Amino acid sequence: VVNGFSKAYSMTGWRMGYVCGPKEIIGAMTKLHQYGIMSAPTTSQYAAIEAMERGDRDIEATAAWKEHVLLLSSDTDCLSLWDGEGMIRTARVGVYPQDVAVQGNAAYVCGGADGKLHVLSLPDLHTSAEFALPGMPERLCIWDAAAYVLTLLVEPEVHTALLSVHMESGSWAEVAQFG
């Protein structure tokens, strides 16, 4: 079994996956992995653990959108919702938006250069909330009443931070910092 977290847990771009199989095959794969790949980023590992421990409810909540496609374009700064017939709706979000995740009847978009986390209702794509974040938000993962966002900060020196954003209040806290 080879699988990843991208689709099921809305962790596209986080580069996390797992494999299960016979001991001999896993041993050979481990050797290849150790010498051919650095490692999964620590933030991705923490997010994957959290998703496995508490994410099943979120997967069930997004089941209604399995037959739809959300397309995020940094060229047009738009999020578009498509079904089997074609495009249903489109909405402008952010400046060079970076990532999108779905939970229940909402789409969450890292606004990129505008420094915001945008929340849009589905299927109409109306903005229901915007939260100002420090730096340039690049990746996100949603569960419970929080969004976890990787953002690039430049002060006091350039580094990446993992933020926890409370979706009710918009307040955020830095969970971890990476060189």
XYZ file of N, CA, C and O in Angstrom:
716
model
N 0.849 -1.174 0.000
C 0.000 0.000 0.000
C 0.893 1.234 0.000
O 1.771 1.369 0.843
N 0.683 2.118 -0.944
C 1.378 3.396 -1.004
C 0.308 4.472 -1.058
O -0.614 4.389 -1.865
N 0.404 5.462 -0.193
C -0.609 6.506 -0.179
C 0.003 7.794 0.350
O 1.143 7.806 0.823
N -0.754 8.861 0.267
C -0.288 10.156 0.746
C -1.400 10.911 1.434
O -2.530 10.429 1.529
N -1.092 12.104 1.888
C -2.034 12.918 2.633
C -2.632 14.037 1.778
O -3.522 14.737 2.228
N -2.148 14.209 0.565
C -2.542 15.354 -0.259
C -4.043 15.472 -0.460
O -4.631 16.506 -0.191
N -4.664 14.441 -0.966
C -6.090 14.519 -1.288
C -6.962 14.379 -0.045
O -7.826 15.203 0.216
N -6.754 13.302 0.727
C -7.643 13.003 1.855
C -7.634 14.087 2.919
O -8.659 14.398 3.511
N -6.472 14.676 3.182
C -6.358 15.636 4.274
C -6.068 17.055 3.787
O -5.607 17.892 4.552
N -6.311 17.327 2.521
C -6.088 18.665 1.956
C -4.683 19.179 2.249
O -4.485 20.317 2.655
N -3.694 18.330 2.056
C -2.298 18.703 2.323
C -1.480 18.719 1.031
O -0.313 18.355 1.033
N -2.088 19.167 -0.046
C -1.392 19.239 -1.323
C -0.144 20.107 -1.189
O -0.200 21.202 -0.646
N 0.975 19.610 -1.680
C 2.220 20.363 -1.640
C 3.038 20.130 -0.387
O 4.180 20.574 -0.296
N 2.487 19.422 0.596
C 3.220 19.191 1.854
C 4.168 18.000 1.728
O 4.995 17.758 2.581
N 4.036 17.217 0.673
C 4.953 16.112 0.363
C 5.055 15.076 1.482
O 6.136 14.737 1.930
N 3.900 14.581 1.923
C 3.867 13.544 2.955
C 3.128 12.327 2.423
O 2.096 12.446 1.774
N 3.673 11.155 2.723
C 3.033 9.918 2.318
C 3.451 8.791 3.238
O 4.216 8.986 4.183
N 2.935 7.601 2.945
C 3.293 6.441 3.743
C 3.214 5.201 2.876
O 2.616 5.203 1.801
N 3.850 4.148 3.346
C 3.863 2.879 2.632
C 3.788 1.750 3.658
O 4.356 1.857 4.748
N 3.040 0.710 3.318
C 2.940 -0.493 4.153
C 3.160 -1.694 3.240
O 2.702 -1.702 2.107
N 3.867 -2.717 3.743
C 4.098 -3.896 2.929
C 4.975 -4.905 3.632
O 5.307 -4.739 4.816
N 5.387 -5.938 2.895
C 6.249 -6.971 3.476
C 7.580 -6.375 3.955
O 8.111 -5.439 3.352
N 8.101 -6.952 5.031
C 9.318 -6.445 5.675
C 10.483 -6.300 4.689
O 11.213 -5.317 4.725
N 10.658 -7.276 3.800
C 11.791 -7.245 2.861
C 11.672 -6.061 1.896
O 12.654 -5.380 1.596
N 10.483 -5.824 1.399
C 10.278 -4.724 0.455
C 10.446 -3.379 1.167
O 11.103 -2.469 0.648
N 9.879 -3.267 2.358
C 9.996 -2.023 3.123
C 11.461 -1.758 3.461
O 11.926 -0.615 3.393
N 12.216 -2.799 3.789
C 13.649 -2.640 4.076
C 14.405 -2.074 2.890
O 15.226 -1.158 3.029
N 14.137 -2.602 1.697
C 14.792 -2.102 0.480
C 14.369 -0.666 0.194
O 15.196 0.186 -0.172
N 13.083 -0.367 0.387
C 12.596 0.990 0.154
C 13.228 1.969 1.149
O 13.547 3.103 0.785
N 13.396 1.533 2.379
C 14.004 2.382 3.406
C 15.434 2.750 3.019
O 15.851 3.902 3.158
N 16.194 1.782 2.504
C 17.569 2.069 2.058
C 17.570 3.113 0.943
O 18.352 4.065 0.975
N 16.711 2.918 -0.039
C 16.628 3.885 -1.137
C 16.247 5.265 -0.614
O 16.815 6.271 -1.018
N 15.287 5.294 0.276
C 14.813 6.569 0.825
C 15.906 7.273 1.619
O 16.118 8.474 1.479
N 16.629 6.531 2.447
C 17.674 7.128 3.286
C 18.776 7.778 2.466
O 19.321 8.805 2.847
N 19.109 7.174 1.332
C 20.229 7.686 0.562
C 19.808 8.562 -0.613
O 20.643 9.201 -1.239
N 18.523 8.603 -0.920
C 18.084 9.358 -2.079
C 17.238 10.582 -1.772
O 17.034 11.423 -2.623
N 16.726 10.663 -0.560
C 15.828 11.752 -0.201
C 16.264 12.312 1.142
O 16.629 11.562 2.039
N 16.211 13.620 1.298
C 16.589 14.228 2.585
C 15.633 13.732 3.669
O 15.941 12.841 4.394
N 14.467 14.325 3.786
C 13.413 13.869 4.692
C 12.214 14.779 4.499
O 12.322 15.865 3.935
N 11.095 14.323 4.995
C 9.901 15.170 4.934
C 10.085 16.307 5.927
O 10.592 16.099 7.025
N 9.681 17.534 5.573
C 9.815 18.658 6.500
C 9.111 18.377 7.821
O 8.060 17.742 7.860
N 9.688 18.838 8.899
C 9.134 18.613 10.229
C 7.698 19.114 10.320
O 6.840 18.459 10.914
N 7.423 20.269 9.734
C 6.051 20.802 9.793
C 5.075 19.845 9.128
O 3.973 19.638 9.638
N 5.471 19.246 8.022
C 4.605 18.294 7.334
C 4.375 17.058 8.195
O 3.271 16.511 8.232
N 5.407 16.624 8.907
C 5.262 15.454 9.761
C 4.277 15.720 10.894
O 3.403 14.892 11.187
N 4.400 16.881 11.536
C 3.463 17.220 12.615
C 2.037 17.342 12.085
O 1.084 16.884 12.719
N 1.878 17.969 10.934
C 0.547 18.125 10.351
C -0.052 16.768 9.991
O -1.243 16.532 10.207
N 0.759 15.850 9.454
C 0.269 14.519 9.092
C -0.162 13.735 10.333
O -1.199 13.052 10.319
N 0.589 13.839 11.408
C 0.217 13.157 12.660
C -1.127 13.687 13.156
O -2.021 12.925 13.513
N -1.262 14.993 13.159
C -2.508 15.609 13.610
C -3.673 15.188 12.718
O -4.770 14.895 13.196
N -3.450 15.138 11.415
C -4.497 14.733 10.476
C -4.922 13.288 10.731
O -6.118 12.975 10.727
N -3.962 12.401 10.978
C -4.296 11.005 11.237
C -5.041 10.849 12.560
O -5.950 10.037 12.677
N -4.662 11.629 13.556
C -5.298 11.502 14.867
C -6.695 12.103 14.910
O -7.576 11.572 15.578
N -6.914 13.232 14.204
C -8.193 13.934 14.359
C -8.856 14.331 13.048
O -9.817 15.087 13.060
N -8.388 13.818 11.917
C -8.877 14.323 10.644
C -10.028 13.594 9.991
O -10.581 14.065 9.012
N -10.435 12.429 10.497
C -11.478 11.660 9.817
C -12.797 12.407 9.724
O -13.507 12.309 8.730
N -13.149 13.167 10.745
C -14.395 13.935 10.720
C -14.371 14.939 9.559
O -15.368 15.162 8.888
N -13.190 15.522 9.306
C -13.064 16.493 8.219
C -13.213 15.828 6.854
O -13.761 16.414 5.928
N -12.719 14.601 6.726
C -12.856 13.878 5.464
C -14.331 13.631 5.174
O -14.804 13.847 4.065
N -15.083 13.215 6.189
C -16.518 12.990 6.012
C -17.233 14.283 5.628
O -18.138 14.280 4.806
N -16.814 15.394 6.209
C -17.471 16.682 5.941
C -17.241 17.161 4.512
O -18.047 17.919 3.976
N -16.152 16.733 3.881
C -15.864 17.190 2.514
C -16.375 16.228 1.446
O -16.214 16.480 0.262
N -17.011 15.117 1.856
C -17.460 14.108 0.898
C -18.386 14.685 -0.166
O -18.377 14.251 -1.315
N -19.196 15.686 0.187
C -20.128 16.283 -0.777
C -19.404 16.931 -1.954
O -19.983 17.115 -3.021
N -18.124 17.257 -1.796
C -17.388 17.968 -2.847
C -16.475 17.054 -3.639
O -15.699 17.511 -4.464
N -16.583 15.729 -3.449
C -15.713 14.789 -4.154
C -15.941 14.813 -5.666
O -15.049 14.512 -6.424
N -17.133 15.171 -6.110
C -17.446 15.192 -7.541
C -17.142 16.548 -8.171
O -17.466 16.786 -9.321
N -16.556 17.440 -7.418
C -16.235 18.774 -7.904
C -14.722 18.977 -7.909
O -13.988 18.271 -7.235
N -14.283 19.945 -8.654
C -12.866 20.295 -8.712
C -12.730 21.776 -8.375
O -13.466 22.610 -8.906
N -11.807 22.083 -7.471
C -11.465 23.480 -7.191
C -10.140 23.764 -7.879
O -9.172 23.030 -7.692
N -10.100 24.800 -8.680
C -8.880 25.177 -9.392
C -8.421 26.530 -8.875
O -9.156 27.521 -8.952
N -7.221 26.570 -8.314
C -6.639 27.806 -7.805
C -5.583 28.270 -8.792
O -4.665 27.528 -9.119
N -5.727 29.495 -9.290
C -4.797 30.022 -10.281
C -4.069 31.252 -9.743
O -4.701 32.261 -9.426
N -2.746 31.162 -9.664
C -1.940 32.322 -9.272
C -1.829 33.323 -10.415
O -1.545 34.492 -10.188
N -2.055 32.860 -11.646
C -1.989 33.765 -12.801
C -3.151 34.754 -12.797
O -2.985 35.923 -13.119
N -4.350 34.268 -12.442
C -5.536 35.127 -12.463
C -5.994 35.528 -11.066
O -6.954 36.287 -10.940
N -5.330 35.007 -10.018
C -5.730 35.243 -8.617
C -7.164 34.797 -8.372
O -7.911 35.429 -7.629
N -7.571 33.679 -8.995
C -8.953 33.208 -8.892
C -9.028 31.769 -8.390
O -8.151 30.958 -8.647
N -10.130 31.494 -7.688
C -10.516 30.149 -7.307
C -11.777 29.825 -8.100
O -12.740 30.594 -8.077
N -11.759 28.699 -8.818
C -12.910 28.308 -9.636
C -13.414 26.951 -9.180
O -12.632 26.063 -8.863
N -14.740 26.802 -9.154
C -15.392 25.545 -8.793
C -15.980 24.942 -10.059
O -16.724 25.599 -10.780
N -15.628 23.672 -10.314
C -16.088 22.966 -11.509
C -16.836 21.716 -11.082
O -16.486 21.093 -10.083
N -17.838 21.330 -11.863
C -18.455 20.024 -11.688
C -18.288 19.268 -13.006
O -17.510 19.689 -13.854
N -18.995 18.168 -13.186
C -18.855 17.377 -14.413
C -19.299 18.099 -15.665
O -18.910 17.756 -16.772
N -20.092 19.150 -15.522
C -20.620 19.892 -16.663
C -19.721 21.059 -17.079
O -19.799 21.530 -18.193
N -18.914 21.568 -16.173
C -18.064 22.712 -16.466
C -17.963 23.637 -15.261
O -18.312 23.269 -14.144
N -17.484 24.865 -15.486
C -17.278 25.800 -14.395
C -18.623 26.282 -13.845
O -19.513 26.660 -14.590
N -18.736 26.262 -12.505
C -19.954 26.718 -11.840
C -19.788 28.167 -11.376
O -20.628 29.014 -11.628
N -18.681 28.433 -10.696
C -18.432 29.760 -10.118
C -16.927 30.044 -10.127
O -16.114 29.144 -10.152
N -16.618 31.324 -10.045
C -15.230 31.724 -9.876
C -15.188 32.959 -8.979
O -16.136 33.742 -8.961
N -14.127 33.095 -8.212
C -13.983 34.237 -7.298
C -12.520 34.643 -7.219
O -11.629 33.799 -7.257
N -12.284 35.935 -7.119
C -10.915 36.433 -6.943
C -10.506 36.261 -5.482
O -11.288 36.581 -4.589
N -9.303 35.759 -5.263
C -8.786 35.556 -3.905
C -7.308 35.894 -3.842
O -6.506 35.377 -4.587
N -6.954 36.814 -2.970
C -5.552 37.085 -2.703
C -4.778 37.677 -3.863
O -5.331 38.114 -4.869
N -3.464 37.667 -3.695
C -2.513 38.109 -4.704
C -1.494 36.988 -4.825
O -0.780 36.690 -3.872
N -1.450 36.327 -5.950
C -0.652 35.119 -6.135
C -1.003 34.072 -5.077
O -0.153 33.650 -4.297
N -2.292 33.643 -5.025
C -2.697 32.667 -4.014
C -1.874 31.387 -4.123
O -1.491 30.984 -5.227
N -1.602 30.757 -2.985
C -0.656 29.659 -2.934
C -1.261 28.280 -2.705
O -0.725 27.294 -3.163
N -2.356 28.173 -1.926
C -2.855 26.849 -1.555
C -4.333 26.952 -1.213
O -4.815 28.010 -0.819
N -5.046 25.835 -1.382
C -6.467 25.782 -1.042
C -6.748 24.485 -0.292
O -6.119 23.458 -0.560
N -7.660 24.546 0.676
C -8.117 23.364 1.409
C -9.619 23.497 1.610
O -10.153 24.606 1.653
N -10.298 22.360 1.738
C -11.747 22.352 1.922
C -12.080 21.660 3.230
O -11.501 20.624 3.565
N -13.013 22.242 3.971
C -13.569 21.597 5.156
C -15.052 21.931 5.193
O -15.428 23.113 5.186
N -15.877 20.902 5.227
C -17.322 21.127 5.238
C -17.763 21.913 4.023
O -17.446 21.562 2.893
N -18.474 23.008 4.241
C -18.966 23.852 3.151
C -18.141 25.114 2.990
O -18.680 26.173 2.662
N -16.834 25.009 3.222
C -15.965 26.175 3.089
C -14.659 25.807 2.393
O -14.139 24.713 2.556
N -14.165 26.754 1.609
C -12.846 26.633 0.984
C -11.943 27.669 1.647
O -12.348 28.812 1.867
N -10.730 27.270 1.980
C -9.757 28.135 2.630
C -8.603 28.337 1.666
O -8.090 27.377 1.100
N -8.201 29.593 1.467
C -7.151 29.906 0.497
C -6.076 30.760 1.151
O -6.375 31.786 1.775
N -4.802 30.320 1.029
C -3.669 31.160 1.433
C -3.524 32.227 0.360
O -3.264 31.911 -0.803
N -3.697 33.472 0.756
C -3.702 34.560 -0.210
C -2.358 34.912 -0.795
O -2.260 35.736 -1.687
N -1.278 34.304 -0.304
C 0.034 34.593 -0.848
C 0.509 35.980 -0.493
O 0.603 36.349 0.671
N 0.774 36.792 -1.509
C 1.387 38.101 -1.296
C 0.480 39.090 -0.560
O 0.962 40.093 -0.055
N -0.829 38.819 -0.467
C -1.678 39.748 0.284
C -1.646 39.468 1.787
O -2.197 40.216 2.576
N -1.000 38.362 2.204
C -0.827 38.066 3.616
C -2.099 37.679 4.342
O -2.190 37.836 5.554
N -3.087 37.139 3.632
C -4.358 36.807 4.270
C -4.719 35.332 4.076
O -4.305 34.694 3.112
N -5.525 34.844 5.001
C -6.192 33.566 4.851
C -7.637 33.902 4.494
O -8.330 34.579 5.255
N -8.074 33.476 3.319
C -9.417 33.772 2.820
C -10.310 32.556 3.062
O -9.910 31.434 2.794
N -11.531 32.792 3.536
C -12.512 31.729 3.734
C -13.698 32.019 2.821
O -14.279 33.104 2.888
N -14.027 31.052 1.957
C -15.130 31.220 1.013
C -16.155 30.112 1.222
O -15.786 28.961 1.470
N -17.433 30.460 1.129
C -18.490 29.467 1.269
C -18.619 28.674 -0.034
O -18.380 29.190 -1.116
N -18.981 27.405 0.096
C -19.219 26.551 -1.063
C -20.714 26.261 -1.136
O -21.346 26.072 -0.117
N -21.315 26.239 -2.302
C -20.722 26.320 -3.633
C -20.684 27.725 -4.222
O -20.211 27.897 -5.339
N -21.156 28.749 -3.515
C -21.268 30.072 -4.150
C -19.957 30.865 -4.209
O -19.865 31.853 -4.917
N -18.941 30.444 -3.456
C -17.629 31.096 -3.422
C -17.688 32.549 -2.955
O -16.894 33.386 -3.365
N -18.631 32.861 -2.077
C -18.669 34.193 -1.462
C -17.699 34.225 -0.300
O -17.595 33.259 0.453
N -16.993 35.330 -0.133
C -16.051 35.468 0.970
C -16.829 35.579 2.275
O -17.673 36.461 2.430
N -16.543 34.654 3.201
C -17.217 34.701 4.498
C -16.295 35.252 5.579
O -16.771 35.715 6.608
N -14.982 35.215 5.336
C -14.030 35.777 6.309
C -12.669 35.947 5.645
O -12.348 35.271 4.668
N -11.893 36.882 6.179
C -10.498 37.068 5.785
C -9.712 37.339 7.060
O -10.142 38.138 7.886
N -8.592 36.650 7.206
C -7.757 36.824 8.383
C -6.368 37.286 7.957
O -5.717 36.631 7.142
N -5.936 38.426 8.478
C -4.590 38.936 8.176
C -3.572 38.106 8.954
O -3.726 37.870 10.150
N -2.547 37.654 8.264
C -1.488 36.854 8.871
C -0.145 37.525 8.615
O 0.003 38.268 7.653
N 0.840 37.236 9.443
C 2.161 37.794 9.193
C 2.823 37.103 8.004
O 2.554 35.935 7.725
N 3.670 37.825 7.302
C 4.448 37.242 6.225
C 3.631 36.897 4.998
O 2.619 37.513 4.694
N 4.096 35.868 4.279
C 3.453 35.419 3.048
C 2.982 33.981 3.236
O 3.768 33.048 3.156
N 1.683 33.777 3.513
C 1.153 32.426 3.714
C 1.310 31.583 2.454
O 0.949 32.027 1.365
N 1.855 30.359 2.624
C 2.141 29.522 1.457
C 1.398 28.202 1.430
O 1.025 27.733 0.370
N 1.225 27.538 2.561
C 0.566 26.230 2.619
C -0.371 26.207 3.809
O -0.121 26.860 4.815
N -1.450 25.412 3.708
C -2.355 25.310 4.837
C -2.977 23.936 4.943
O -3.001 23.171 3.975
N -3.437 23.639 6.129
C -4.149 22.413 6.440
C -5.208 22.797 7.460
O -4.932 23.555 8.387
N -6.425 22.294 7.302
C -7.547 22.678 8.154
C -8.038 21.468 8.937
O -8.207 20.393 8.367
N -8.268 21.625 10.244
C -9.026 20.645 11.017
C -9.508 21.283 12.294
O -8.942 22.244 12.780
N -10.592 20.705 12.797
C -11.298 21.261 13.948
C -11.620 22.735 13.660
O -12.034 23.072 12.574
N -11.396 23.591 14.614
C -11.702 25.019 14.427
C -10.435 25.808 14.163
O -10.356 26.990 14.452
N -9.421 25.149 13.591
C -8.147 25.827 13.356
C -7.615 25.557 11.959
O -7.886 24.523 11.369
N -6.855 26.515 11.465
C -6.092 26.349 10.228
C -4.626 26.359 10.635
O -4.218 27.142 11.493
N -3.847 25.480 10.043
C -2.412 25.482 10.269
C -1.773 25.959 8.977
O -1.981 25.376 7.916
N -1.022 27.051 9.080
C -0.513 27.740 7.900
C 1.007 27.859 7.987
O 1.541 28.291 9.012
N 1.679 27.467 6.904
C 3.111 27.745 6.775
C 3.241 29.115 6.143
O 2.643 29.371 5.095
N 3.988 29.985 6.766
C 4.154 31.338 6.238
C 5.627 31.717 6.229
O 6.388 31.290 7.105
N 6.019 32.479 5.237
C 7.393 32.951 5.128
C 7.486 34.314 5.801
O 6.786 35.255 5.425
N 8.334 34.409 6.820
C 8.521 35.659 7.557
C 9.907 36.230 7.250
O 10.851 35.483 7.014
N 10.038 37.542 7.274
C 11.326 38.164 6.971
C 11.925 38.882 8.180
O 13.059 39.343 8.117
N 11.164 39.014 9.264
C 11.698 39.702 10.446
C 11.614 38.794 11.650
O 10.627 38.077 11.804
N 12.543 38.754 12.545
C 13.765 39.553 12.533
C 14.780 39.053 11.503
O 15.686 39.771 11.124
N 14.621 37.793 11.046
C 15.430 37.277 9.942
C 14.539 36.344 9.143
O 13.484 35.918 9.606
N 14.940 36.009 7.927
C 14.117 35.174 7.061
C 13.974 33.779 7.661
O 14.964 33.136 8.009
N 12.735 33.333 7.842
C 12.449 31.985 8.323
C 11.013 31.614 7.977
O 10.211 32.460 7.598
N 10.714 30.341 8.098
C 9.360 29.853 7.895
C 8.762 29.558 9.257
O 9.435 29.045 10.139
N 7.492 29.883 9.429
C 6.811 29.619 10.690
C 5.536 28.837 10.418
O 4.892 29.011 9.390
N 5.179 27.965 11.352
C 3.902 27.269 11.320
C 2.989 28.000 12.288
O 3.303 28.140 13.471
N 1.875 28.519 11.749
C 0.916 29.267 12.562
C -0.345 28.435 12.776
O -0.787 27.730 11.876
N -0.915 28.562 13.951
C -2.226 28.016 14.230
C -3.186 29.198 14.236
O -3.009 30.141 15.004
N -4.200 29.159 13.365
C -5.152 30.258 13.242
C -6.506 29.781 13.751
O -7.073 28.810 13.230
N -7.042 30.436 14.779
C -8.359 30.099 15.312
C -9.410 30.669 14.366
O -9.451 31.879 14.129
N -10.272 29.809 13.833
C -11.188 30.222 12.776
C -12.370 31.058 13.271
O -13.016 31.726 12.481
N -12.654 31.048 14.546
C -13.743 31.874 15.070
C -13.305 33.329 15.234
O -13.989 34.255 14.852
N -12.114 33.498 15.828
C -11.660 34.851 16.171
C -10.658 35.430 15.181
O -10.469 36.636 15.114
N -9.990 34.561 14.417
C -8.943 35.037 13.525
C -7.609 35.223 14.223
O -6.620 35.587 13.612
N -7.581 34.962 15.526
C -6.312 35.084 16.258
C -5.376 33.964 15.822
O -5.820 32.884 15.429
N -4.089 34.230 15.894
C -3.125 33.222 15.479
C -1.979 33.145 16.487
O -1.741 34.091 17.255
N -1.311 32.013 16.497
C -0.158 31.802 17.358
C 0.901 31.045 16.575
O 0.568 30.155 15.779
N 2.149 31.383 16.786
C 3.238 30.684 16.128
C 3.480 29.378 16.875
O 3.743 29.370 18.064
N 3.354 28.254 16.162
C 3.502 26.929 16.758
C 4.951 26.460 16.672
O 5.473 25.850 17.594
N 5.590 26.745 15.549
C 6.979 26.324 15.339
C 7.655 27.279 14.369
O 7.001 27.973 13.605
N 8.983 27.268 14.405
C 9.796 28.146 13.562
C 10.897 27.313 12.920
O 11.478 26.449 13.575
N 11.160 27.552 11.646
C 12.139 26.768 10.904
C 13.077 27.685 10.150
O 12.628 28.540 9.391
N 14.379 27.510 10.360
C 15.483 28.258 9.798
C 15.237 28.896 8.523
O 15.733 29.644 7.876
